[in-house]
mmCIF file of C-alpha atoms in Angstrom:
data_model
loop_
_atom_site.group_PDB
_atom_site.id
_atom_site.type_symbol
_atom_site.label_atom_id
_atom_site.label_comp_id
_atom_site.label_asym_id
_atom_site.label_seq_id
_atom_site.Cartn_x
_atom_site.Cartn_y
_atom_site.Cartn_z
ATOM 1 C CA UNK A 1070 -21.336 175.048 219.914
ATOM 2 C CA UNK A 1071 -23.812 177.964 219.329
ATOM 3 C CA UNK A 1072 -27.394 177.799 220.579
ATOM 4 C CA UNK A 1073 -30.278 177.697 218.571
ATOM 5 C CA UNK A 1074 -32.640 180.367 220.062
ATOM 6 C CA UNK A 1075 -36.360 179.476 219.949
ATOM 7 C CA UNK A 1076 -37.878 182.089 221.730
ATOM 8 C CA UNK A 1077 -37.019 185.607 222.214
ATOM 9 C CA UNK A 1078 -39.048 188.347 224.120
ATOM 10 C CA UNK A 1079 -38.193 192.143 225.528
ATOM 11 C CA UNK A 1080 -40.650 193.306 228.017
ATOM 12 C CA UNK A 1081 -39.602 196.854 226.933
ATOM 13 C CA UNK A 1082 -40.986 196.421 223.308
ATOM 14 C CA UNK A 1083 -37.874 196.011 221.211
ATOM 15 C CA UNK A 1084 -38.464 194.380 218.073
ATOM 16 C CA UNK A 1085 -35.755 191.354 218.555
ATOM 17 C CA UNK A 1086 -34.567 189.793 215.548
ATOM 18 C CA UNK A 1087 -32.628 186.415 214.886
ATOM 19 C CA UNK A 1088 -29.987 186.597 211.649
ATOM 20 C CA UNK A 1089 -28.603 184.044 210.030
ATOM 21 C CA UNK A 1090 -25.667 183.305 211.969
ATOM 22 C CA UNK A 1091 -27.775 182.867 214.976
ATOM 23 C CA UNK A 1092 -27.215 186.179 216.502
ATOM 24 C CA UNK A 1093 -30.082 188.453 218.120
ATOM 25 C CA UNK A 1094 -30.135 192.009 217.253
ATOM 26 C CA UNK A 1095 -32.561 194.274 218.957
ATOM 27 C CA UNK A 1096 -34.061 197.326 217.539
ATOM 28 C CA UNK A 1097 -37.370 200.000 217.475
ATOM 29 C CA UNK A 1098 -38.491 200.541 220.848
ATOM 30 C CA UNK A 1099 -35.381 200.917 222.771
ATOM 31 C CA UNK A 1100 -36.237 201.277 226.749
ATOM 32 C CA UNK A 1101 -33.862 202.905 229.374
ATOM 33 C CA UNK A 1102 -34.250 199.102 230.906
ATOM 34 C CA UNK A 1103 -35.131 196.059 229.112
ATOM 35 C CA UNK A 1104 -35.793 192.665 230.035
ATOM 36 C CA UNK A 1105 -34.670 190.317 227.156
ATOM 37 C CA UNK A 1106 -35.493 186.427 227.373
ATOM 38 C CA UNK A 1107 -33.755 184.051 225.354
ATOM 39 C CA UNK A 1108 -34.530 180.226 224.957
ATOM 40 C CA UNK A 1109 -33.349 177.586 223.014
ATOM 41 C CA UNK A 1110 -32.687 174.091 223.845
ATOM 42 C CA UNK A 1111 -28.809 172.898 225.004
ATOM 43 C CA UNK A 1112 -27.777 169.337 225.244
ATOM 44 C CA UNK A 1113 -27.948 167.222 228.253
ATOM 45 C CA UNK A 1114 -24.481 167.619 230.158
ATOM 46 C CA UNK A 1115 -23.860 170.923 228.929
ATOM 47 C CA UNK A 1116 -21.712 172.519 231.441
ATOM 48 C CA UNK A 1117 -21.169 176.056 230.335
ATOM 49 C CA UNK A 1118 -22.560 178.706 228.405
ATOM 50 C CA UNK A 1119 -20.996 181.971 226.141
ATOM 51 C CA UNK A 1120 -23.248 185.075 226.071
ATOM 52 C CA UNK A 1121 -21.146 186.959 223.606
ATOM 53 C CA UNK A 1122 -22.545 191.227 222.726
ATOM 54 C CA UNK A 1123 -21.426 191.094 219.529
ATOM 55 C CA UNK A 1124 -21.447 194.992 217.040
ATOM 56 C CA UNK A 1125 -23.789 195.789 214.091
ATOM 57 C CA UNK A 1126 -23.195 198.627 211.763
ATOM 58 C CA UNK A 1127 -26.667 199.493 212.394
ATOM 59 C CA UNK A 1128 -25.936 200.207 216.362
ATOM 60 C CA UNK A 1129 -25.038 203.847 217.274
ATOM 61 C CA UNK A 1130 -21.555 203.218 217.011
ATOM 62 C CA UNK A 1131 -21.350 199.754 215.812
ATOM 63 C CA UNK A 1132 -22.377 198.828 219.387
ATOM 64 C CA UNK A 1133 -22.965 196.336 220.849
ATOM 65 C CA UNK A 1134 -25.132 198.267 222.479
ATOM 66 C CA UNK A 1135 -27.844 200.966 221.477
ATOM 67 C CA UNK A 1136 -27.470 204.015 223.877
ATOM 68 C CA UNK A 1137 -25.650 206.400 221.733
ATOM 69 C CA UNK A 1138 -22.286 205.485 222.573
ATOM 70 C CA UNK A 1139 -22.795 202.423 221.657
ATOM 71 C CA UNK A 1140 -22.596 200.968 224.874
ATOM 72 C CA UNK A 1141 -24.967 199.006 227.119
ATOM 73 C CA UNK A 1142 -24.550 197.001 230.628
ATOM 74 C CA UNK A 1143 -25.750 194.131 231.678
ATOM 75 C CA UNK A 1144 -27.493 194.528 234.683
ATOM 76 C CA UNK A 1145 -28.708 190.700 235.381
ATOM 77 C CA UNK A 1146 -28.716 187.603 234.177
ATOM 78 C CA UNK A 1147 -30.164 184.229 235.243
ATOM 79 C CA UNK A 1148 -30.712 180.678 233.980
ATOM 80 C CA UNK A 1149 -33.217 178.008 234.023
ATOM 81 C CA UNK A 1150 -33.800 174.347 232.703
ATOM 82 C CA UNK A 1151 -36.561 172.774 232.435
ATOM 83 C CA UNK A 1152 -38.475 175.858 234.320
ATOM 84 C CA UNK A 1153 -36.342 175.013 237.417
ATOM 85 C CA UNK A 1154 -33.438 178.100 238.740
ATOM 86 C CA UNK A 1155 -29.816 177.191 237.886
ATOM 87 C CA UNK A 1156 -26.958 178.518 239.847
ATOM 88 C CA UNK A 1157 -24.450 180.246 237.528
ATOM 89 C CA UNK A 1158 -21.177 179.565 239.650
ATOM 90 C CA UNK A 1159 -18.314 181.027 237.948
ATOM 91 C CA UNK A 1160 -17.946 183.701 234.916
ATOM 92 C CA UNK A 1161 -15.666 185.507 233.301
ATOM 93 C CA UNK A 1162 -16.204 189.071 230.932
ATOM 94 C CA UNK A 1163 -13.542 190.352 228.545
ATOM 95 C CA UNK A 1164 -14.865 193.841 229.682
ATOM 96 C CA UNK A 1165 -16.698 195.180 232.374
ATOM 97 C CA UNK A 1166 -17.706 199.285 232.576
ATOM 98 C CA UNK A 1167 -16.087 201.160 235.813
ATOM 99 C CA UNK A 1168 -18.984 199.319 238.747
ATOM 100 C CA UNK A 1169 -20.096 196.794 236.584
ATOM 101 C CA UNK A 1170 -18.119 193.751 237.343
ATOM 102 C CA UNK A 1171 -20.201 190.681 235.993
ATOM 103 C CA UNK A 1172 -20.152 188.749 238.776
ATOM 104 C CA UNK A 1173 -22.877 191.994 239.872
ATOM 105 C CA UNK A 1174 -25.219 190.570 237.307
ATOM 106 C CA UNK A 1175 -26.342 187.606 238.939
ATOM 107 C CA UNK A 1176 -27.102 185.158 242.509
ATOM 108 C CA UNK A 1177 -24.930 182.795 243.009
#
């Protein structure tokens, strides 16, 4: 199931655009560090979410990141439901850069 993104902000000033497939593309301002907040609704009882980093022809090296080599690092993530933090109990990643495992990106 695809989460319908209803709100999106970038503290670093990136322009976030919701594409026709429901994904979000960052453009314009490209700070070294940014905090992006996405909000949307999921059905009651949802047990897991999947965050997918997609490539795009407009990104350096076709992405998925906006660094010159198309890289990015997910340094921190959190989840809130009805304004209250929800603990992340497990994670998996198909790829991570050495020194940046997915488990370092969230508090348990």
